[in-house]
PDB file of C-alpha atoms in Angstrom:
ATOM      1  CA  MET A  24     -40.505 438.736 160.285  1.00  0.00           C
ATOM      2  CA  LYS A  25     -42.379 435.544 161.232  1.00  0.00           C
ATOM      3  CA  LYS A  26     -42.589 434.551 157.564  1.00  0.00           C
ATOM      4  CA  LEU A  27     -38.854 435.056 157.158  1.00  0.00           C
ATOM      5  CA  SER A  28     -38.093 432.859 160.204  1.00  0.00           C
ATOM      6  CA  TYR A  29     -40.342 430.126 158.796  1.00  0.00           C
ATOM      7  CA  VAL A  30     -38.464 430.161 155.462  1.00  0.00           C
ATOM      8  CA  ALA A  31     -35.118 430.107 157.273  1.00  0.00           C
ATOM      9  CA  PHE A  32     -36.266 427.035 159.225  1.00  0.00           C
ATOM     10  CA  LEU A  33     -37.164 425.199 156.013  1.00  0.00           C
ATOM     11  CA  VAL A  34     -33.805 426.076 154.429  1.00  0.00           C
ATOM     12  CA  ALA A  35     -31.923 424.846 157.506  1.00  0.00           C
ATOM     13  CA  ALA A  36     -33.909 421.634 157.488  1.00  0.00           C
ATOM     14  CA  ALA A  37     -33.050 421.020 153.845  1.00  0.00           C
ATOM     15  CA  LEU A  38     -29.335 421.701 154.429  1.00  0.00           C
ATOM     16  CA  PHE A  39     -29.029 419.349 157.392  1.00  0.00           C
ATOM     17  CA  GLY A  40     -31.191 416.568 155.971  1.00  0.00           C
ATOM     18  CA  THR A  41     -33.926 416.902 158.586  1.00  0.00           C
ATOM     19  CA  THR A  42     -37.655 416.973 157.944  1.00  0.00           C
ATOM     20  CA  PRO A  43     -39.816 419.592 159.661  1.00  0.00           C
ATOM     21  CA  VAL A  44     -42.733 418.177 161.641  1.00  0.00           C
ATOM     22  CA  PHE A  45     -45.716 420.352 162.483  1.00  0.00           C
ATOM     23  CA  ALA A  46     -49.237 418.909 162.334  1.00  0.00           C
ATOM     24  CA  GLN A  47     -47.827 415.354 162.435  1.00  0.00           C
ATOM     25  CA  GLN A  48     -46.649 415.938 165.998  1.00  0.00           C
ATOM     26  CA  ASN A  49     -50.193 416.702 167.059  1.00  0.00           C
ATOM     27  CA  ASP A  50     -51.450 413.600 165.222  1.00  0.00           C
ATOM     28  CA  ASP A  51     -48.917 411.500 167.151  1.00  0.00           C
ATOM     29  CA  LYS A  52     -50.365 412.592 170.466  1.00  0.00           C
ATOM     30  CA  GLY A  53     -52.692 410.278 172.285  1.00  0.00           C
ATOM     31  CA  VAL A  54     -55.055 410.927 175.151  1.00  0.00           C
ATOM     32  CA  GLY A  55     -53.594 413.441 177.615  1.00  0.00           C
ATOM     33  CA  GLY A  56     -50.957 414.597 175.135  1.00  0.00           C
ATOM     34  CA  GLU A  57     -48.762 411.503 175.484  1.00  0.00           C
ATOM     35  CA  ALA A  58     -46.981 410.038 172.465  1.00  0.00           C
ATOM     36  CA  ALA A  59     -49.118 407.343 170.822  1.00  0.00           C
ATOM     37  CA  ASN A  60     -47.782 403.872 170.017  1.00  0.00           C
ATOM     38  CA  ARG A  61     -46.679 403.822 166.393  1.00  0.00           C
ATOM     39  CA  ALA A  62     -45.905 400.105 166.014  1.00  0.00           C
ATOM     40  CA  VAL A  63     -47.452 396.735 166.733  1.00  0.00           C
ATOM     41  CA  ASN A  64     -45.858 393.384 167.552  1.00  0.00           C
ATOM     42  CA  ILE A  65     -47.512 390.419 165.823  1.00  0.00           C
ATOM     43  CA  ASN A  66     -47.038 386.883 167.162  1.00  0.00           C
ATOM     44  CA  LEU A  67     -48.857 383.948 165.612  1.00  0.00           C
ATOM     45  CA  GLY A  68     -48.003 380.358 166.409  1.00  0.00           C
ATOM     46  CA  SER A  69     -49.183 376.891 167.341  1.00  0.00           C
ATOM     47  CA  THR A  70     -50.197 375.805 170.833  1.00  0.00           C
ATOM     48  CA  GLY A  71     -49.598 372.155 170.008  1.00  0.00           C
ATOM     49  CA  GLY A  72     -51.877 371.418 167.061  1.00  0.00           C
ATOM     50  CA  ALA A  73     -51.619 372.194 163.369  1.00  0.00           C
ATOM     51  CA  LEU A  74     -51.023 375.857 162.570  1.00  0.00           C
ATOM     52  CA  ASP A  75     -53.993 377.716 161.085  1.00  0.00           C
ATOM     53  CA  ARG A  76     -52.517 378.623 157.694  1.00  0.00           C
ATOM     54  CA  GLY A  77     -55.618 380.629 156.850  1.00  0.00           C
ATOM     55  CA  ALA A  78     -54.977 382.934 159.812  1.00  0.00           C
ATOM     56  CA  LEU A  79     -51.335 383.323 158.790  1.00  0.00           C
ATOM     57  CA  LYS A  80     -52.410 384.241 155.257  1.00  0.00           C
ATOM     58  CA  SER A  81     -54.926 386.766 156.621  1.00  0.00           C
ATOM     59  CA  VAL A  82     -52.258 388.449 158.760  1.00  0.00           C
ATOM     60  CA  ARG A  83     -49.855 388.788 155.824  1.00  0.00           C
ATOM     61  CA  LYS A  84     -52.648 390.033 153.558  1.00  0.00           C
ATOM     62  CA  THR A  85     -53.716 392.649 156.133  1.00  0.00           C
ATOM     63  CA  VAL A  86     -50.137 393.887 156.520  1.00  0.00           C
ATOM     64  CA  GLY A  87     -49.617 393.937 152.750  1.00  0.00           C
ATOM     65  CA  LYS A  88     -52.737 396.068 152.262  1.00  0.00           C
ATOM     66  CA  ALA A  89     -51.557 398.490 154.977  1.00  0.00           C
ATOM     67  CA  ILE A  90     -48.177 398.813 153.246  1.00  0.00           C
ATOM     68  CA  SER A  91     -49.793 399.509 149.862  1.00  0.00           C
ATOM     69  CA  GLU A  92     -51.958 402.193 151.492  1.00  0.00           C
ATOM     70  CA  GLU A  93     -48.844 403.704 153.179  1.00  0.00           C
ATOM     71  CA  THR A  94     -50.370 403.106 156.601  1.00  0.00           C
ATOM     72  CA  VAL A  95     -47.322 400.942 157.358  1.00  0.00           C
ATOM     73  CA  ASP A  96     -43.785 401.742 156.226  1.00  0.00           C
ATOM     74  CA  THR A  97     -41.818 399.102 158.136  1.00  0.00           C
ATOM     75  CA  PHE A  98     -42.552 395.391 158.401  1.00  0.00           C
ATOM     76  CA  ALA A  99     -39.783 393.581 160.302  1.00  0.00           C
ATOM     77  CA  VAL A 100     -40.024 389.781 160.231  1.00  0.00           C
ATOM     78  CA  TYR A 101     -38.018 388.291 163.101  1.00  0.00           C
ATOM     79  CA  SER A 102     -39.107 384.721 162.441  1.00  0.00           C
ATOM     80  CA  PRO A 103     -39.147 382.724 160.242  1.00  0.00           C
ATOM     81  CA  ARG A 104     -36.074 384.014 158.435  1.00  0.00           C
ATOM     82  CA  ALA A 105     -32.914 382.381 157.131  1.00  0.00           C
ATOM     83  CA  GLY A 106     -30.253 382.272 159.820  1.00  0.00           C
ATOM     84  CA  GLY A 107     -32.575 383.747 162.434  1.00  0.00           C
ATOM     85  CA  PRO A 108     -34.114 382.393 165.599  1.00  0.00           C
ATOM     86  CA  ILE A 109     -37.294 380.303 165.450  1.00  0.00           C
ATOM     87  CA  PRO A 110     -39.195 381.008 168.681  1.00  0.00           C
ATOM     88  CA  ILE A 111     -42.543 380.229 167.065  1.00  0.00           C
ATOM     89  CA  GLU A 112     -41.890 377.418 164.619  1.00  0.00           C
ATOM     90  CA  GLY A 113     -44.131 377.487 161.590  1.00  0.00           C
ATOM     91  CA  GLY A 114     -45.783 380.746 162.637  1.00  0.00           C
ATOM     92  CA  LEU A 115     -44.870 384.414 162.485  1.00  0.00           C
ATOM     93  CA  ASN A 116     -43.042 386.789 164.827  1.00  0.00           C
ATOM     94  CA  ALA A 117     -42.988 390.272 163.308  1.00  0.00           C
ATOM     95  CA  CYS A 118     -43.516 393.992 163.869  1.00  0.00           C
ATOM     96  CA  ALA A 119     -45.313 396.585 161.727  1.00  0.00           C
ATOM     97  CA  GLU A 120     -44.544 400.282 162.159  1.00  0.00           C
ATOM     98  CA  ALA A 121     -46.730 403.184 161.069  1.00  0.00           C
ATOM     99  CA  GLY A 122     -45.696 405.205 158.030  1.00  0.00           C
ATOM    100  CA  PHE A 123     -44.551 408.810 158.427  1.00  0.00           C
ATOM    101  CA  SER A 124     -47.681 410.161 156.755  1.00  0.00           C
ATOM    102  CA  SER A 125     -50.017 407.667 158.432  1.00  0.00           C
ATOM    103  CA  LYS A 126     -52.589 409.199 160.763  1.00  0.00           C
ATOM    104  CA  PRO A 127     -53.335 407.577 164.154  1.00  0.00           C
ATOM    105  CA  GLY A 128     -56.862 406.738 163.028  1.00  0.00           C
ATOM    106  CA  GLU A 129     -55.583 404.813 160.003  1.00  0.00           C
ATOM    107  CA  PHE A 130     -53.029 402.872 162.036  1.00  0.00           C
ATOM    108  CA  LYS A 131     -55.614 402.190 164.740  1.00  0.00           C
ATOM    109  CA  ALA A 132     -57.973 400.750 162.113  1.00  0.00           C
ATOM    110  CA  PHE A 133     -55.131 398.549 160.823  1.00  0.00           C
ATOM    111  CA  VAL A 134     -54.484 397.198 164.334  1.00  0.00           C
ATOM    112  CA  LYS A 135     -58.206 396.495 164.748  1.00  0.00           C
ATOM    113  CA  ARG A 136     -58.240 394.499 161.500  1.00  0.00           C
ATOM    114  CA  LEU A 137     -55.385 392.388 162.848  1.00  0.00           C
ATOM    115  CA  ARG A 138     -57.188 391.813 166.141  1.00  0.00           C
ATOM    116  CA  ASP A 139     -60.371 390.842 164.316  1.00  0.00           C
ATOM    117  CA  ILE A 140     -58.588 387.813 162.837  1.00  0.00           C
ATOM    118  CA  ARG A 141     -59.762 384.751 164.773  1.00  0.00           C
ATOM    119  CA  PRO A 142     -57.474 381.722 164.366  1.00  0.00           C
ATOM    120  CA  LYS A 143     -58.801 378.209 164.754  1.00  0.00           C
ATOM    121  CA  ALA A 144     -58.290 376.237 167.961  1.00  0.00           C
ATOM    122  CA  GLY A 145     -54.630 375.249 168.381  1.00  0.00           C
ATOM    123  CA  THR A 146     -53.304 378.555 167.021  1.00  0.00           C
ATOM    124  CA  PHE A 147     -52.808 381.801 168.948  1.00  0.00           C
ATOM    125  CA  LEU A 148     -52.499 385.391 167.701  1.00  0.00           C
ATOM    126  CA  ASN A 149     -51.111 388.151 169.928  1.00  0.00           C
ATOM    127  CA  VAL A 150     -51.253 391.763 168.708  1.00  0.00           C
ATOM    128  CA  GLU A 151     -49.554 394.225 171.080  1.00  0.00           C
ATOM    129  CA  LEU A 152     -48.880 397.927 170.584  1.00  0.00           C
ATOM    130  CA  THR A 153     -45.360 399.252 171.123  1.00  0.00           C
ATOM    131  CA  ASP A 154     -43.402 402.486 170.557  1.00  0.00           C
ATOM    132  CA  GLN A 155     -41.330 401.229 167.632  1.00  0.00           C
ATOM    133  CA  CYS A 156     -40.067 398.046 166.019  1.00  0.00           C
ATOM    134  CA  LYS A 157     -36.825 396.583 167.338  1.00  0.00           C
ATOM    135  CA  PRO A 158     -33.910 395.870 164.957  1.00  0.00           C
ATOM    136  CA  ILE A 159     -33.884 392.385 163.442  1.00  0.00           C
ATOM    137  CA  GLU A 160     -31.646 390.027 165.388  1.00  0.00           C
ATOM    138  CA  GLY A 161     -28.924 388.449 163.295  1.00  0.00           C
ATOM    139  CA  GLY A 162     -28.909 391.262 160.754  1.00  0.00           C
ATOM    140  CA  GLY A 163     -25.348 392.175 161.598  1.00  0.00           C
ATOM    141  CA  GLY A 164     -26.124 393.541 165.063  1.00  0.00           C
ATOM    142  CA  GLY A 165     -25.762 390.239 166.979  1.00  0.00           C
ATOM    143  CA  ALA A 166     -22.591 389.730 168.990  1.00  0.00           C
ATOM    144  CA  VAL A 167     -19.988 387.409 167.473  1.00  0.00           C
ATOM    145  CA  CYS A 168     -18.898 384.456 169.607  1.00  0.00           C
ATOM    146  CA  GLY A 169     -16.634 381.423 169.400  1.00  0.00           C
ATOM    147  CA  GLY A 170     -13.709 381.665 167.001  1.00  0.00           C
ATOM    148  CA  ILE A 171     -10.066 381.134 167.929  1.00  0.00           C
ATOM    149  CA  ALA A 172     -10.496 383.242 171.058  1.00  0.00           C
ATOM    150  CA  GLY A 173     -13.535 381.237 172.185  1.00  0.00           C
ATOM    151  CA  THR A 174     -15.506 384.431 172.850  1.00  0.00           C
ATOM    152  CA  ARG A 175     -18.570 383.933 175.030  1.00  0.00           C
ATOM    153  CA  CYS A 176     -21.920 385.668 174.707  1.00  0.00           C
ATOM    154  CA  PRO A 177     -22.409 388.720 176.948  1.00  0.00           C
ATOM    155  CA  GLU A 178     -25.815 387.692 178.361  1.00  0.00           C
ATOM    156  CA  ALA A 179     -26.578 384.672 180.544  1.00  0.00           C
ATOM    157  CA  ASN A 180     -29.756 383.900 178.554  1.00  0.00           C
ATOM    158  CA  GLN A 181     -27.852 383.722 175.250  1.00  0.00           C
ATOM    159  CA  TYR A 182     -26.062 380.905 173.475  1.00  0.00           C
ATOM    160  CA  CYS A 183     -23.581 380.787 170.610  1.00  0.00           C
ATOM    161  CA  ASP A 184     -25.306 379.545 167.457  1.00  0.00           C
ATOM    162  CA  PHE A 185     -22.773 378.033 165.047  1.00  0.00           C
ATOM    163  CA  GLY A 186     -25.334 376.520 162.693  1.00  0.00           C
ATOM    164  CA  ALA A 187     -24.028 373.661 160.541  1.00  0.00           C
ATOM    165  CA  LYS A 188     -20.443 374.908 161.160  1.00  0.00           C
ATOM    166  CA  CYS A 189     -20.567 373.699 164.767  1.00  0.00           C
ATOM    167  CA  LYS A 190     -18.049 370.885 164.269  1.00  0.00           C
ATOM    168  CA  MET A 191     -15.552 373.014 162.376  1.00  0.00           C
ATOM    169  CA  PRO A 192     -12.521 373.928 164.498  1.00  0.00           C
ATOM    170  CA  ASP A 193     -12.424 377.573 165.650  1.00  0.00           C
ATOM    171  CA  ALA A 194     -15.762 378.315 163.967  1.00  0.00           C
ATOM    172  CA  GLN A 195     -17.435 381.667 164.652  1.00  0.00           C
ATOM    173  CA  GLY A 196     -21.058 381.875 165.708  1.00  0.00           C
ATOM    174  CA  GLN A 197     -23.614 384.487 166.632  1.00  0.00           C
ATOM    175  CA  CYS A 198     -25.144 385.170 170.036  1.00  0.00           C
ATOM    176  CA  LYS A 199     -28.857 384.446 170.142  1.00  0.00           C
ATOM    177  CA  THR A 200     -31.383 384.504 172.959  1.00  0.00           C
ATOM    178  CA  LYS A 201     -32.552 381.140 174.260  1.00  0.00           C
ATOM    179  CA  PRO A 202     -36.331 380.824 173.745  1.00  0.00           C
ATOM    180  CA  THR A 203     -38.337 380.238 176.923  1.00  0.00           C
ATOM    181  CA  ILE A 204     -41.455 378.848 175.241  1.00  0.00           C
ATOM    182  CA  CYS A 205     -41.423 376.265 172.434  1.00  0.00           C
ATOM    183  CA  PRO A 206     -44.268 374.698 170.452  1.00  0.00           C
ATOM    184  CA  GLN A 207     -45.127 371.049 171.024  1.00  0.00           C
ATOM    185  CA  ILE A 208     -44.330 370.095 167.448  1.00  0.00           C
ATOM    186  CA  PHE A 209     -42.280 367.039 166.487  1.00  0.00           C
ATOM    187  CA  LYS A 210     -39.999 368.186 163.707  1.00  0.00           C
ATOM    188  CA  PRO A 211     -36.739 366.537 164.816  1.00  0.00           C
ATOM    189  CA  VAL A 212     -33.341 368.114 164.373  1.00  0.00           C
ATOM    190  CA  CYS A 213     -29.872 366.845 165.174  1.00  0.00           C
ATOM    191  CA  GLY A 214     -28.022 369.050 167.629  1.00  0.00           C
ATOM    192  CA  CYS A 215     -24.308 369.667 167.487  1.00  0.00           C
ATOM    193  CA  ASP A 216     -24.029 367.702 170.745  1.00  0.00           C
ATOM    194  CA  GLY A 217     -25.110 364.552 168.903  1.00  0.00           C
ATOM    195  CA  LYS A 218     -28.569 364.517 170.514  1.00  0.00           C
ATOM    196  CA  THR A 219     -31.922 364.593 168.723  1.00  0.00           C
ATOM    197  CA  TYR A 220     -34.328 367.393 169.698  1.00  0.00           C
ATOM    198  CA  SER A 221     -38.052 367.528 168.962  1.00  0.00           C
ATOM    199  CA  ASN A 222     -37.608 370.783 167.002  1.00  0.00           C
ATOM    200  CA  SER A 223     -35.114 373.589 166.466  1.00  0.00           C
ATOM    201  CA  CYS A 224     -36.733 375.680 169.201  1.00  0.00           C
ATOM    202  CA  THR A 225     -36.099 373.070 171.904  1.00  0.00           C
ATOM    203  CA  ALA A 226     -32.496 372.768 170.715  1.00  0.00           C
ATOM    204  CA  ALA A 227     -32.068 376.544 170.983  1.00  0.00           C
ATOM    205  CA  ALA A 228     -33.684 376.494 174.446  1.00  0.00           C
ATOM    206  CA  ALA A 229     -30.979 374.029 175.490  1.00  0.00           C
ATOM    207  CA  GLY A 230     -28.336 376.337 174.020  1.00  0.00           C
ATOM    208  CA  VAL A 231     -27.410 373.873 171.278  1.00  0.00           C
ATOM    209  CA  SER A 232     -26.794 374.679 167.602  1.00  0.00           C
ATOM    210  CA  VAL A 233     -28.541 372.573 164.952  1.00  0.00           C
ATOM    211  CA  GLU A 234     -26.242 370.534 162.719  1.00  0.00           C
ATOM    212  CA  HIS A 235     -28.946 369.293 160.361  1.00  0.00           C
ATOM    213  CA  GLU A 236     -32.670 368.591 160.121  1.00  0.00           C
ATOM    214  CA  GLY A 237     -33.891 365.124 161.016  1.00  0.00           C
ATOM    215  CA  GLU A 238     -32.831 362.756 163.770  1.00  0.00           C
ATOM    216  CA  CYS A 239     -29.170 362.186 164.550  1.00  0.00           C
ATOM    217  CA  LYS A 240     -27.752 359.102 162.888  1.00  0.00           C
ATOM    218  CA  LYS A 241     -25.652 356.649 164.816  1.00  0.00           C
ATOM    219  CA  SER A 242     -22.033 357.267 163.893  1.00  0.00           C
ATOM    220  CA  GLU A 243     -20.299 354.470 162.038  1.00  0.00           C
ATOM    221  CA  PRO A 244     -17.264 352.995 163.839  1.00  0.00           C
ATOM    222  CA  GLN A 245     -13.921 354.069 162.437  1.00  0.00           C
ATOM    223  CA  ALA A 246     -12.219 351.490 160.201  1.00  0.00           C
ATOM    224  CA  CYS A 247      -8.712 350.287 160.963  1.00  0.00           C
ATOM    225  CA  GLY A 248      -6.207 347.568 160.093  1.00  0.00           C
ATOM    226  CA  GLY A 249      -6.547 345.903 156.706  1.00  0.00           C
ATOM    227  CA  ILE A 250      -3.844 345.846 154.038  1.00  0.00           C
ATOM    228  CA  ALA A 251      -3.095 349.535 154.703  1.00  0.00           C
ATOM    229  CA  GLY A 252      -2.702 348.941 158.447  1.00  0.00           C
ATOM    230  CA  ILE A 253      -4.819 351.965 159.368  1.00  0.00           C
ATOM    231  CA  PRO A 254      -4.186 352.859 163.035  1.00  0.00           C
ATOM    232  CA  CYS A 255      -6.836 353.838 165.596  1.00  0.00           C
ATOM    233  CA  PRO A 256      -6.925 357.121 167.509  1.00  0.00           C
ATOM    234  CA  GLU A 257      -5.185 357.264 170.867  1.00  0.00           C
ATOM    235  CA  GLY A 258      -7.101 355.394 173.547  1.00  0.00           C
ATOM    236  CA  GLN A 259      -8.727 352.962 171.084  1.00  0.00           C
ATOM    237  CA  ALA A 260      -7.732 349.516 169.820  1.00  0.00           C
ATOM    238  CA  CYS A 261      -8.337 347.835 166.471  1.00  0.00           C
ATOM    239  CA  MET A 262     -10.762 344.934 166.883  1.00  0.00           C
ATOM    240  CA  ASP A 263     -12.119 342.440 164.365  1.00  0.00           C
ATOM    241  CA  ASP A 264     -15.233 343.648 162.574  1.00  0.00           C
ATOM    242  CA  PRO A 265     -17.947 341.001 163.165  1.00  0.00           C
ATOM    243  CA  ARG A 266     -19.954 342.331 160.211  1.00  0.00           C
ATOM    244  CA  ASP A 267     -17.563 340.896 157.582  1.00  0.00           C
ATOM    245  CA  ASP A 268     -16.522 337.348 156.601  1.00  0.00           C
ATOM    246  CA  CYS A 269     -12.853 337.878 157.340  1.00  0.00           C
ATOM    247  CA  ASP A 270     -11.912 336.322 160.684  1.00  0.00           C
ATOM    248  CA  PRO A 271      -8.230 336.486 161.753  1.00  0.00           C
ATOM    249  CA  THR A 272      -8.757 333.609 164.212  1.00  0.00           C
ATOM    250  CA  ARG A 273      -9.631 331.343 161.244  1.00  0.00           C
ATOM    251  CA  GLY A 274      -6.706 332.239 159.036  1.00  0.00           C
ATOM    252  CA  GLY A 275      -7.990 335.511 157.589  1.00  0.00           C
ATOM    253  CA  ALA A 276      -5.116 337.681 156.424  1.00  0.00           C
ATOM    254  CA  ASP A 277      -5.108 341.485 156.561  1.00  0.00           C
ATOM    255  CA  CYS A 278      -8.671 341.567 157.919  1.00  0.00           C
ATOM    256  CA  PRO A 279     -10.075 345.072 158.287  1.00  0.00           C
ATOM    257  CA  GLY A 280     -11.239 345.987 161.787  1.00  0.00           C
ATOM    258  CA  ILE A 281     -13.057 348.694 163.725  1.00  0.00           C
ATOM    259  CA  CYS A 282     -11.767 350.958 166.452  1.00  0.00           C
ATOM    260  CA  LYS A 283     -13.103 350.417 169.961  1.00  0.00           C
ATOM    261  CA  GLY A 284     -12.228 351.924 173.296  1.00  0.00           C
ATOM    262  CA  LYS A 285      -9.650 350.050 175.348  1.00  0.00           C
ATOM    263  CA  ARG A 286     -11.073 348.309 178.378  1.00  0.00           C
TER     264      ARG A 286
END
């Protein structure tokens, strides 16, 4: 009768797409019978100096070996990734999760290999156990903001990241968490507010989207007047452009000008 019940359980599992777990449950138990951590958060970044590229390479190599040995099934890279947040610029913010068939001893040895990596001064490496890896932010699960309705982000510590579309009318963005710690690296970016930030992380911390890499350029004054009689926007007047040789006070005809605010 017991054998028949066991077969029935396997058939039911196959029909409903579930996988029976027997010995694996015991392997997942830690000291005292509590569920063991099956994932590890990996954070490597700079503390102000040059990033230790050798340490970064060692981390990726260690994870790659664990994946090939089926010790790790999931490797979620939160940063750096296209369109994603950059809390640790130039480094790595990721999570590795144990494979279904991986035994606690194998995963524990993998974590130890990560912790044995010793970065050079100026680079930190944090390896912390956790229950499971979190979904990747920006992979379709982030809240949509902006748009015609001007939707705001649900959390106070979030900002609406429009990317390079920030100056497009009614553009849609994605809610992202403002970083609280940024590296002291000078890799300037131009924010959508027209200000230059030391790096993309500091711009995100200020809740500002990045329009482009590099420092913000001073905007050229708008041209006006000339043969076409180009008008200025409301609130501005067309003044002679001192950068050219055409001077209306000395008989210059149809001199082009530049728009300036009315005093």
